[in-house]
Amino acid sequence: MAEAATTERARPEPITAVPVRHPWRWVAVAVLAVLVAMFVHMLVTNDNLHWSFMVDNMFRPPIIEGVRGTILLTISSMAVGLVLGLVVAVMRLSANPILRVVAWVYTWFFRAVPRLVLLVLCGNLGILWKRIEFGLPFDRQIGALFGVDDFTARFYGVDSLSLLSGFTAGLLGLALSEGAYMAEIIRAGIQSVDPGQSEAAAALGLSRGQALRRIVLPQAMRVIVPPTGNETIAMLKDTSLVAAVPITVELFYQLRAVGVRAFDPFPMLVAATIWYLFLTSILLVLQYFVERYFARGYGRTERARMRLREIAAETGGGGAA
Amino acid sequence: MTETTDAARTAGTAGGGAPAATAAAEPMVRVENVYKSFGRLRVLSGIDLQVRPGEVCVVLGPSGSGKSTLLRCINHLEKIDAGRIWVDGELIGYRQRGGKLHELRDKEVAAQRRSIGMVFQRFNLFPHMTALENVMEAPLCARLGTKAEIRERALALLRRVGLGDKVDTYPRQLSGGQQQRVAIARALAMQPKLMLFDEPTSALDPELVGEVLDVMKDLARDGMTMIVVTHEIGFAREVGDHLIFMDGGQVVEAGPPREVIAEPKHERTRAFLAKVL
């Protein structure tokens, strides 16, 4: 009896149930559709937008120059900020109390001062020092102590005006500030890695540096990358602050200059919005690929690929393995 | 398991790695009157232990009795408060010079740890590396040969633990038993003189315990000196040469595993075994 039941039992009919209805979703779609229609209607009919003026001007050479400046400043200050942040984060987690304090003071200062203030400050450092020179510290005072007038021991120097004008000052301000934020992000990333990992590395005889570089940091990257993407996007937009240094080879300054000169500022503000949307979208694509790389050994993608391989093997799809 | 295992077994017995042959030799591990506290909690109070080369020492005891801490002190993952530990005649973590103890530098401690393999309860494989990369990592960092040589040895080790077909797999895709076998291969890759096992089967599903114990038995037959913290009484009886029972940070009872398990002398040992068996 039981045998017959198990062998002859047919596969039941697939379930065809009436799905739960969601009427409010349709209402939401309708409301949104009306709002979008209103917005598009405004874009087409409002004469003050001056579309042709905008399109004519948003790709002119000085604007493209500004785009290049913005991208260059974003990449270089993020790069310097990342390196700084890594160094400071490692210092912060070091066993050496002096390094820990120095790192804490650094992050405290540069997170406390607003970027705009920091940029103006960097742009005006020339007021403090006419020249920047390297040599023996307190050389004049030491000379006076031994009765030598005008004793100097300086090996190399540059005019601060030529060094700290424009791009360098902007880079300095943005990178120093970014370093402080990146340090906190990287520290959180390192601390998110299971302590068992450094323990296993230590038990295998890896030095602390090796464990950090080969074992801990690659795993911390999973936590570090998403907020770093955020920081990069924020940096792209914060480059518009360098007008305060002042730096003029920058996207927003150039666009606004065109608008102001033509006594028609609004279209160029729209142009700025479009430019920043475009640049940010590129960054988002890059972030996606970086995140996927550092998720190896973890993610759903890996498991999905495995399942695909299994299915292929089951259906006998030319499996050599 | 596989043919390689059987071959290794016969090689092990033929090689004469039995403790009797080396009984007179200097002990591989000498733990002398070791104390360790975490804050105000005393975890080890006056531990003595000797393990001869080729011997398998099994450590039993209730949780919180200091078994894991003892293991972690032997490879200096924890600093001891008092006492001395020697592995193969070398003082662990310190250097005795002119009647004073000097702490070893980071690099020197790392060098000492290279000859001591450790296997953790929670495997602690590197999740961003394949099984093969996990096994190759430490020899690469220590420059124990060319990359090709290290790769060959790592492949041989993975075959030895029965995972020759899982070389390019990431740890997450392996079962617990497979992960622990990779972890054993990873520790063996440094060609250690001593292996420490910290409850290697406690985090495993019951049906996966056997495959890990088989690898460990195989190692023991090859003459590896091992200290094994475990709750596997069967393993202790079958493979162990020496057994210590710890409770409250002290060695309560020690002796040949069969005798201690069959007729424990101490009340606490008896109570513990009654619960475990």
Coordinates of C-alpha atoms in Angstrom, one line a residue:
Chain A
M1 CA 0.0 0.0 0.0
A2 CA 2.6 2.5 1.2
E3 CA 4.9 1.6 -1.6
A4 CA 2.3 2.1 -4.2
A5 CA 1.4 5.4 -2.8
T6 CA 4.9 6.7 -3.0
T7 CA 5.6 5.4 -6.5
E8 CA 2.3 6.4 -8.0
R9 CA 1.9 9.8 -6.3
A10 CA 2.0 12.4 -9.1
R11 CA 3.5 15.8 -8.9
P12 CA 0.8 18.2 -7.7
E13 CA -0.5 21.0 -9.8
P14 CA 1.6 24.2 -9.7
I15 CA 0.1 26.8 -7.4
T16 CA -1.9 29.5 -9.2
A17 CA -3.2 31.8 -6.5
V18 CA -4.5 35.3 -6.9
P19 CA -1.6 37.6 -5.8
V20 CA -2.2 40.3 -3.1
R21 CA -3.3 43.5 -4.8
H22 CA -1.5 46.8 -4.0
P23 CA -3.9 49.6 -5.0
W24 CA -1.8 52.3 -3.2
R25 CA 1.1 51.6 -5.5
W26 CA -1.0 52.7 -8.4
V27 CA -2.1 55.8 -6.7
A28 CA 1.5 56.7 -6.0
V29 CA 2.4 56.1 -9.6
A30 CA -0.4 58.4 -10.7
V31 CA 0.7 61.2 -8.3
L32 CA 4.3 60.9 -9.4
A33 CA 3.3 60.9 -13.1
V34 CA 1.5 64.2 -12.6
L35 CA 4.4 65.8 -10.7
V36 CA 6.9 64.7 -13.4
A37 CA 4.6 66.0 -16.1
M38 CA 4.4 69.4 -14.3
F39 CA 8.2 69.5 -14.0
V40 CA 8.8 68.7 -17.7
H41 CA 6.1 71.2 -18.7
M42 CA 8.0 73.8 -16.7
L43 CA 11.3 72.9 -18.3
V44 CA 9.8 73.3 -21.8
T45 CA 7.7 76.4 -21.3
N46 CA 9.6 78.5 -18.9
D47 CA 11.4 81.1 -21.1
N48 CA 13.9 82.2 -18.4
L49 CA 15.8 78.9 -18.6
H50 CA 17.3 79.9 -22.0
W51 CA 18.2 76.4 -23.1
S52 CA 20.0 77.5 -26.2
F53 CA 22.2 79.9 -24.3
M54 CA 23.0 77.2 -21.8
V55 CA 23.9 74.6 -24.4
D56 CA 26.0 77.1 -26.4
N57 CA 28.0 78.0 -23.3
M58 CA 28.4 74.9 -21.2
F59 CA 31.0 73.3 -23.5
R60 CA 33.2 76.3 -24.2
P61 CA 37.0 75.9 -23.8
P62 CA 37.2 77.7 -20.4
I63 CA 34.4 75.5 -19.0
I64 CA 36.1 72.3 -20.3
E65 CA 39.3 73.7 -18.7
G66 CA 37.3 74.1 -15.5
V67 CA 36.1 70.5 -15.7
R68 CA 39.6 69.3 -16.0
G69 CA 40.7 71.4 -13.0
T70 CA 37.8 70.0 -10.9
I71 CA 38.7 66.4 -11.9
L72 CA 42.4 66.9 -11.3
L73 CA 41.8 68.5 -7.9
T74 CA 39.4 65.8 -6.9
I75 CA 41.7 62.9 -7.9
S76 CA 44.9 64.4 -6.4
S77 CA 43.4 65.6 -3.1
M78 CA 41.6 62.2 -2.7
A79 CA 44.9 60.4 -3.4
V80 CA 46.9 62.4 -1.0
G81 CA 44.0 62.3 1.6
L82 CA 43.8 58.5 1.3
V83 CA 47.6 58.0 1.9
L84 CA 47.4 60.5 4.8
G85 CA 44.4 58.8 6.2
L86 CA 46.0 55.3 6.0
V87 CA 49.1 56.6 7.8
V88 CA 47.1 58.4 10.5
A89 CA 44.7 55.4 11.0
V90 CA 47.6 53.0 11.5
M91 CA 49.2 55.5 13.9
R92 CA 45.9 55.7 15.7
L93 CA 45.8 52.0 16.2
S94 CA 49.5 51.6 17.0
A95 CA 50.9 50.4 20.2
N96 CA 53.1 53.5 20.4
P97 CA 51.3 56.1 22.6
I98 CA 53.1 59.0 21.0
L99 CA 51.9 58.1 17.5
R100 CA 48.4 57.6 18.9
V101 CA 48.3 61.1 20.4
V102 CA 49.7 62.8 17.3
A103 CA 47.1 61.0 15.1
W104 CA 44.3 62.0 17.5
V105 CA 45.4 65.7 17.4
Y106 CA 45.5 65.6 13.6
T107 CA 42.0 64.3 13.2
W108 CA 40.7 66.5 15.9
F109 CA 42.1 69.7 14.3
F110 CA 41.2 69.0 10.7
R111 CA 37.7 67.7 11.4
A112 CA 37.0 70.7 13.5
V113 CA 38.0 73.4 11.0
P114 CA 35.5 73.9 8.1
R115 CA 36.9 73.2 4.7
L116 CA 36.1 76.7 3.4
V117 CA 38.0 78.3 6.4
L118 CA 40.9 75.8 5.9
L119 CA 41.1 76.7 2.2
V120 CA 41.2 80.5 2.8
L121 CA 43.8 79.8 5.5
C122 CA 45.9 77.8 3.1
G123 CA 45.6 80.4 0.4
N124 CA 46.9 83.1 2.8
L125 CA 49.8 81.2 4.4
G126 CA 52.0 83.5 2.4
I127 CA 51.2 86.3 4.9
L128 CA 52.8 84.2 7.7
W129 CA 55.9 83.1 5.8
K130 CA 57.5 84.9 2.9
R131 CA 59.8 82.0 2.2
I132 CA 59.6 78.4 3.1
E133 CA 63.0 77.0 4.0
F134 CA 64.5 73.8 5.3
G135 CA 67.4 73.6 7.7
L136 CA 68.4 73.6 11.3
P137 CA 65.5 74.6 13.6
F138 CA 66.1 77.8 15.7
D139 CA 69.3 78.5 13.9
R140 CA 69.3 82.2 14.5
Q141 CA 68.6 81.7 18.2
I142 CA 71.4 79.2 18.5
G143 CA 73.7 81.6 16.6
A144 CA 72.8 84.4 19.1
L145 CA 73.6 82.0 22.0
F146 CA 77.1 81.5 20.7
G147 CA 77.5 85.2 19.9
V148 CA 77.4 84.8 16.1
D149 CA 75.3 87.4 14.3
D150 CA 73.1 86.3 11.5
F151 CA 74.0 82.6 11.8
T152 CA 71.9 80.6 9.4
A153 CA 71.8 77.0 8.5
R154 CA 69.3 76.6 5.7
F155 CA 69.8 74.3 2.8
Y156 CA 66.8 74.8 0.6
G157 CA 64.0 77.3 0.3
V158 CA 61.2 78.5 -2.0
D159 CA 59.0 81.6 -2.2
S160 CA 55.8 80.8 -0.5
L161 CA 53.9 82.9 -3.1
S162 CA 55.1 80.6 -5.9
L163 CA 54.5 77.4 -3.9
L164 CA 51.3 78.2 -2.1
S165 CA 49.4 80.0 -4.8
G166 CA 46.4 78.4 -6.4
F167 CA 46.5 74.7 -7.0
T168 CA 49.0 73.7 -4.3
A169 CA 47.1 75.7 -1.6
G170 CA 43.8 74.2 -2.7
L171 CA 45.3 70.7 -2.8
L172 CA 46.9 71.2 0.7
G173 CA 43.6 72.4 2.3
L174 CA 41.4 69.7 0.7
A175 CA 43.9 66.8 1.2
L176 CA 44.7 67.7 4.9
S177 CA 41.0 67.8 5.6
E178 CA 40.2 64.7 3.7
G179 CA 43.1 62.8 5.4
A180 CA 41.3 63.3 8.7
Y181 CA 38.0 61.9 7.5
M182 CA 39.7 59.0 5.7
A183 CA 41.7 58.2 8.8
E184 CA 38.4 57.6 10.7
I185 CA 37.0 55.6 7.9
I186 CA 40.0 53.4 7.6
R187 CA 40.3 53.0 11.3
A188 CA 36.7 51.8 11.4
G189 CA 37.4 49.4 8.5
I190 CA 40.5 47.9 10.3
Q191 CA 38.6 47.5 13.5
S192 CA 35.7 45.7 11.7
V193 CA 38.0 42.8 10.8
D194 CA 37.6 39.8 13.1
P195 CA 40.5 39.9 15.6
G196 CA 40.9 36.2 14.9
Q197 CA 42.4 37.1 11.6
S198 CA 45.3 39.0 13.0
E199 CA 45.7 36.3 15.6
A200 CA 45.9 33.6 13.0
A201 CA 48.4 35.7 11.1
A202 CA 50.5 36.2 14.2
A203 CA 50.3 32.5 15.0
L204 CA 51.7 31.7 11.5
G205 CA 54.7 34.0 12.2
L206 CA 53.7 37.0 10.1
S207 CA 55.0 40.3 11.4
R208 CA 52.5 43.0 12.3
G209 CA 53.2 44.9 9.1
Q210 CA 52.7 41.8 7.0
A211 CA 49.5 40.9 8.8
L212 CA 48.1 44.4 8.3
R213 CA 49.1 44.6 4.6
R214 CA 48.2 41.1 3.5
I215 CA 45.4 40.0 5.8
V216 CA 43.7 42.8 7.6
L217 CA 43.6 45.7 5.1
P218 CA 42.3 43.6 2.1
Q219 CA 39.4 42.6 4.3
A220 CA 38.9 46.0 5.8
M221 CA 38.5 47.3 2.2
R222 CA 35.0 45.9 2.1
V223 CA 34.0 48.3 4.8
I224 CA 36.3 51.2 3.6
V225 CA 35.2 51.4 0.0
P226 CA 31.6 52.5 0.2
P227 CA 32.2 55.5 2.5
T228 CA 35.3 56.3 0.4
G229 CA 33.0 56.5 -2.6
N230 CA 30.9 58.9 -0.6
E231 CA 33.9 61.0 0.3
T232 CA 35.1 61.1 -3.4
I233 CA 31.7 62.4 -4.5
A234 CA 31.7 64.9 -1.6
M235 CA 35.2 66.0 -2.7
L236 CA 34.1 66.4 -6.3
K237 CA 31.5 68.9 -5.1
D238 CA 33.7 70.5 -2.4
T239 CA 36.3 71.5 -5.1
S240 CA 33.8 74.3 -5.8
L241 CA 35.0 75.8 -2.5
V242 CA 38.5 76.5 -3.9
A243 CA 37.3 79.7 -5.4
A244 CA 38.1 81.0 -1.9
V245 CA 41.8 80.3 -2.2
P246 CA 41.4 81.7 -4.9
I247 CA 41.6 79.1 -7.8
T248 CA 39.7 79.9 -10.9
V249 CA 40.4 76.9 -13.0
E250 CA 37.4 75.0 -11.6
L251 CA 34.0 74.1 -13.0
F252 CA 31.6 76.0 -10.9
Y253 CA 33.6 79.3 -10.9
Q254 CA 33.9 79.2 -14.7
L255 CA 30.2 78.4 -15.3
R256 CA 29.1 81.2 -12.9
A257 CA 31.5 83.6 -14.5
V258 CA 29.8 83.0 -17.9
G259 CA 26.4 83.6 -16.4
V260 CA 27.4 86.7 -14.5
R261 CA 29.1 88.2 -17.6
A262 CA 26.0 87.7 -19.7
F263 CA 23.7 89.0 -16.9
D264 CA 21.8 85.6 -17.1
P265 CA 23.0 83.5 -14.2
F266 CA 20.3 80.9 -13.9
P267 CA 20.9 78.8 -17.0
M268 CA 24.5 78.4 -16.0
L269 CA 23.4 77.1 -12.6
V270 CA 21.4 74.5 -14.4
A271 CA 24.5 73.7 -16.5
A272 CA 26.5 73.2 -13.3
T273 CA 23.9 70.8 -11.9
I274 CA 24.0 68.8 -15.1
W275 CA 27.8 68.7 -15.1
Y276 CA 28.0 67.6 -11.5
L277 CA 25.3 64.9 -12.1
F278 CA 27.3 63.6 -15.0
L279 CA 30.6 63.5 -13.2
T280 CA 29.1 61.9 -10.1
S281 CA 27.5 59.2 -12.2
I282 CA 30.9 58.2 -13.6
L283 CA 32.2 57.9 -10.0
L284 CA 29.3 55.7 -9.1
V285 CA 30.1 53.3 -11.9
L286 CA 33.8 53.2 -10.8
Q287 CA 32.7 52.5 -7.2
Y288 CA 30.5 49.6 -8.3
F289 CA 33.6 47.9 -9.9
V290 CA 35.9 48.6 -7.0
E291 CA 33.3 47.2 -4.5
R292 CA 32.9 44.1 -6.6
Y293 CA 36.6 43.5 -6.6
F294 CA 37.0 43.7 -2.9
A295 CA 33.9 41.4 -2.2
R296 CA 35.7 38.4 -3.6
G297 CA 35.4 35.4 -1.4
Y298 CA 32.3 36.9 0.3
G299 CA 29.6 38.1 -1.9
R300 CA 26.4 36.9 -3.5
T301 CA 28.0 37.1 -6.9
E302 CA 30.4 34.3 -5.9
R303 CA 27.7 32.1 -4.6
A304 CA 25.5 32.8 -7.7
R305 CA 28.4 31.8 -9.9
M306 CA 28.8 28.6 -8.0
R307 CA 25.1 27.8 -8.3
L308 CA 25.3 28.4 -12.0
R309 CA 28.2 26.0 -12.3
E310 CA 26.3 23.4 -10.4
I311 CA 23.2 23.8 -12.5
A312 CA 25.4 23.5 -15.6
A313 CA 27.0 20.3 -14.3
E314 CA 23.6 18.8 -13.4
T315 CA 22.2 19.4 -16.8
G316 CA 25.3 18.0 -18.3
G317 CA 26.5 21.1 -20.0
G318 CA 30.0 20.0 -21.2
G319 CA 31.6 19.9 -17.7
A320 CA 35.2 19.1 -17.9
A321 CA 35.6 19.1 -14.1
Chain B
M1 CA 40.1 8.7 3.8
T2 CA 42.3 8.4 0.6
E3 CA 45.3 6.4 -0.5
T4 CA 47.7 9.1 0.5
T5 CA 46.5 8.9 4.1
D6 CA 47.1 5.2 4.3
A7 CA 50.5 5.6 2.8
A8 CA 51.3 8.2 5.3
R9 CA 50.1 6.0 8.1
T10 CA 52.4 3.2 7.2
A11 CA 55.2 5.6 6.7
G12 CA 54.5 7.0 10.1
T13 CA 54.7 3.7 11.9
A14 CA 57.8 2.6 9.9
G15 CA 59.5 5.9 10.7
G16 CA 59.4 5.1 14.3
G17 CA 58.1 8.5 15.5
A18 CA 56.8 6.8 18.6
P19 CA 57.6 8.6 21.8
A20 CA 59.4 5.6 23.3
A21 CA 62.3 6.1 20.9
T22 CA 62.9 9.6 22.1
A23 CA 62.0 9.3 25.7
A24 CA 65.4 10.4 26.9
A25 CA 65.6 13.5 24.8
E26 CA 65.1 17.1 25.8
P27 CA 61.3 17.8 26.1
M28 CA 59.8 19.7 23.1
V29 CA 57.7 21.8 25.4
R30 CA 58.5 22.7 29.0
V31 CA 56.0 24.8 30.9
E32 CA 57.2 25.7 34.4
N33 CA 55.0 27.2 37.1
V34 CA 53.1 29.5 34.8
Y35 CA 50.7 32.2 36.1
K36 CA 48.4 34.3 34.0
S37 CA 45.6 36.7 35.0
F38 CA 43.2 38.8 32.9
G39 CA 42.7 41.8 35.2
R40 CA 41.7 40.4 38.5
L41 CA 40.6 37.1 37.1
R42 CA 43.3 34.5 37.5
V43 CA 43.2 32.0 34.6
L44 CA 46.4 30.0 35.1
S45 CA 47.9 29.4 38.5
G46 CA 51.1 27.4 38.6
I47 CA 50.9 25.2 35.5
D48 CA 53.6 22.7 34.9
L49 CA 53.8 20.6 31.8
Q50 CA 56.3 18.6 29.8
V51 CA 55.7 17.2 26.3
R52 CA 58.4 15.1 24.7
P53 CA 59.1 15.1 21.0
G54 CA 56.6 13.0 19.0
E55 CA 54.2 12.9 21.9
V56 CA 50.5 13.8 21.8
C57 CA 49.4 15.6 24.9
V58 CA 45.6 15.9 25.4
V59 CA 44.2 18.7 27.6
L60 CA 40.8 18.1 29.1
G61 CA 38.8 20.3 31.4
P62 CA 35.6 22.3 31.8
S63 CA 35.2 25.6 30.0
G64 CA 37.0 28.4 31.8
S65 CA 39.6 26.1 33.2
G66 CA 42.4 27.9 31.3
K67 CA 43.0 25.3 28.6
S68 CA 42.9 27.7 25.7
T69 CA 44.9 30.3 27.6
L70 CA 47.6 27.7 28.2
L71 CA 47.9 27.0 24.5
R72 CA 47.9 30.7 23.6
C73 CA 50.7 31.3 26.1
I74 CA 52.8 28.6 24.5
N75 CA 53.0 30.6 21.3
H76 CA 53.0 33.9 23.1
L77 CA 49.7 35.1 21.8
E78 CA 49.2 35.9 25.5
K79 CA 52.0 37.2 27.8
I80 CA 52.4 35.2 30.9
D81 CA 52.7 36.9 34.3
A82 CA 55.1 34.5 36.0
G83 CA 56.9 31.2 35.2
R84 CA 58.8 30.1 32.1
I85 CA 57.9 28.3 28.8
W86 CA 60.4 26.7 26.6
V87 CA 59.7 25.2 23.2
D88 CA 62.5 23.0 21.8
G89 CA 64.9 24.5 24.4
E90 CA 64.1 28.1 23.4
L91 CA 62.6 30.4 26.0
I92 CA 59.3 31.8 24.6
G93 CA 58.8 35.6 24.4
Y94 CA 61.9 36.6 26.4
R95 CA 65.7 36.5 26.4
Q96 CA 67.7 35.7 29.5
R97 CA 70.8 38.0 29.6
G98 CA 72.9 38.7 32.6
G99 CA 70.3 37.5 35.1
K100 CA 67.6 39.8 33.6
L101 CA 64.7 39.0 31.3
H102 CA 64.4 41.1 28.1
E103 CA 61.3 41.1 26.1
L104 CA 61.8 39.9 22.5
R105 CA 61.1 42.3 19.6
D106 CA 58.1 41.8 17.3
K107 CA 60.2 40.1 14.6
E108 CA 61.8 37.7 17.1
V109 CA 58.5 36.7 18.5
A110 CA 57.2 36.1 14.9
A111 CA 60.3 34.0 14.2
Q112 CA 59.6 31.8 17.3
R113 CA 56.0 31.4 16.2
R114 CA 57.0 30.0 12.8
S115 CA 58.0 26.7 14.4
I116 CA 54.7 26.4 16.3
G117 CA 51.6 25.7 14.3
M118 CA 48.2 26.6 15.7
V119 CA 44.7 25.5 14.8
F120 CA 41.8 27.5 16.1
Q121 CA 38.3 26.5 17.2
R122 CA 36.8 28.9 14.6
F123 CA 39.3 28.0 11.8
N124 CA 40.2 31.7 11.2
L125 CA 41.0 31.1 7.6
F126 CA 41.7 34.2 5.5
P127 CA 38.3 34.6 3.7
H128 CA 39.7 36.8 0.9
M129 CA 42.1 34.0 -0.2
T130 CA 41.5 30.6 -1.8
A131 CA 42.4 27.5 0.0
L132 CA 45.7 27.3 -1.8
E133 CA 46.5 31.0 -1.1
N134 CA 45.7 30.4 2.5
V135 CA 48.3 27.6 2.7
M136 CA 50.9 29.6 0.7
E137 CA 50.6 32.9 2.6
A138 CA 52.8 32.3 5.6
P139 CA 55.7 30.5 3.7
L140 CA 55.6 33.3 1.1
C141 CA 55.8 36.0 3.9
A142 CA 58.7 34.1 5.5
R143 CA 60.4 33.5 2.1
L144 CA 60.7 29.8 2.6
G145 CA 61.7 29.2 -1.0
T146 CA 60.5 30.2 -4.5
K147 CA 56.9 30.7 -5.2
A148 CA 56.8 27.6 -7.4
E149 CA 58.3 25.4 -4.6
I150 CA 55.9 26.9 -2.0
R151 CA 53.0 26.2 -4.4
E152 CA 54.1 22.6 -4.9
R153 CA 54.4 22.0 -1.1
A154 CA 51.0 23.7 -0.5
L155 CA 49.3 21.5 -3.1
A156 CA 50.9 18.4 -1.6
L157 CA 49.6 19.4 1.9
L158 CA 46.1 20.0 0.6
R159 CA 46.1 16.6 -1.0
R160 CA 47.4 15.2 2.2
V161 CA 44.3 16.5 4.1
G162 CA 42.1 15.2 1.3
L163 CA 41.3 18.5 -0.4
G164 CA 43.3 18.2 -3.6
D165 CA 40.1 19.1 -5.5
K166 CA 39.3 22.2 -3.5
V167 CA 42.5 24.2 -4.2
D168 CA 40.9 27.2 -5.8
T169 CA 37.8 27.4 -3.5
Y170 CA 37.2 30.2 -1.1
P171 CA 36.7 29.3 2.6
R172 CA 33.0 30.4 2.6
Q173 CA 32.3 27.7 0.0
L174 CA 33.8 25.0 2.1
S175 CA 32.1 23.0 4.9
G176 CA 33.3 23.5 8.5
G177 CA 35.3 20.2 8.3
Q178 CA 36.9 21.2 5.1
Q179 CA 37.8 24.6 6.4
Q180 CA 39.4 23.1 9.5
R181 CA 41.4 20.7 7.3
V182 CA 42.7 23.7 5.2
A183 CA 43.6 25.4 8.5
I184 CA 45.6 22.4 9.5
A185 CA 47.4 22.4 6.1
R186 CA 48.0 26.1 6.5
A187 CA 49.7 25.5 9.9
L188 CA 51.7 22.6 8.5
A189 CA 53.0 24.7 5.6
M190 CA 55.5 26.4 8.0
Q191 CA 56.9 22.9 8.8
P192 CA 56.4 23.4 12.6
K193 CA 58.1 21.3 15.3
L194 CA 54.9 21.6 17.4
M195 CA 51.2 21.8 16.7
L196 CA 48.7 23.3 19.0
F197 CA 45.0 22.5 18.5
D198 CA 42.5 24.6 20.3
E199 CA 39.2 22.7 20.4
P200 CA 39.5 22.0 16.6
T201 CA 36.2 20.1 16.4
S202 CA 34.0 22.1 18.8
A203 CA 32.6 24.4 16.1
L204 CA 31.8 21.5 13.7
D205 CA 28.6 19.7 12.9
P206 CA 28.8 16.2 14.5
E207 CA 29.1 14.4 11.1
L208 CA 32.1 16.5 10.2
V209 CA 34.1 15.8 13.3
G210 CA 35.5 12.5 12.1
E211 CA 37.2 13.9 9.0
V212 CA 39.2 16.4 11.0
L213 CA 40.1 13.9 13.7
D214 CA 41.3 11.5 11.0
V215 CA 43.8 14.1 9.7
M216 CA 45.0 14.7 13.3
K217 CA 45.5 11.0 13.9
D218 CA 47.4 10.8 10.7
L219 CA 49.7 13.6 11.9
A220 CA 50.2 11.9 15.3
R221 CA 51.2 8.7 13.5
D222 CA 53.7 10.7 11.5
G223 CA 55.4 11.7 14.8
M224 CA 54.3 15.3 15.1
T225 CA 54.4 16.7 18.6
M226 CA 50.9 17.9 19.4
I227 CA 49.1 19.5 22.3
V228 CA 45.3 19.1 21.8
V229 CA 42.6 20.8 23.8
T230 CA 39.5 18.8 23.1
H231 CA 36.3 17.3 24.4
E232 CA 36.7 14.2 22.2
I233 CA 37.3 11.5 24.8
G234 CA 37.6 8.8 22.2
F235 CA 40.3 10.7 20.4
A236 CA 42.1 11.3 23.7
R237 CA 42.0 7.6 24.5
E238 CA 43.1 6.4 21.1
V239 CA 45.7 8.9 20.1
G240 CA 46.9 10.6 23.3
D241 CA 50.2 9.6 24.9
H242 CA 49.7 11.9 27.9
L243 CA 46.6 13.5 29.3
I244 CA 46.2 16.4 31.7
F245 CA 43.0 17.4 33.3
M246 CA 42.7 21.1 34.1
D247 CA 40.3 22.9 36.4
G248 CA 40.4 26.4 37.9
G249 CA 43.7 27.2 36.2
Q250 CA 45.5 24.2 37.7
V251 CA 46.5 20.7 36.5
V252 CA 44.3 18.5 38.7
E253 CA 45.3 15.2 37.3
A254 CA 47.8 13.9 34.7
G255 CA 48.8 10.5 33.3
P256 CA 48.3 8.0 30.5
P257 CA 44.9 8.8 28.9
R258 CA 43.4 5.3 29.2
E259 CA 44.2 5.1 32.9
V260 CA 42.9 8.6 33.7
I261 CA 39.7 8.1 31.7
A262 CA 39.1 4.6 33.0
E263 CA 39.7 5.3 36.7
P264 CA 40.1 9.0 37.5
K265 CA 41.7 9.6 40.9
H266 CA 40.5 13.1 41.6
E267 CA 36.9 14.0 42.4
R268 CA 36.7 16.9 39.9
T269 CA 38.0 14.7 37.1
R270 CA 35.5 12.1 37.9
A271 CA 32.6 14.7 37.9
F272 CA 33.8 16.1 34.5
L273 CA 34.1 12.7 32.8
A274 CA 30.8 11.6 34.1
K275 CA 29.2 14.6 32.3
V276 CA 31.2 14.2 29.1
L277 CA 31.1 10.4 28.6

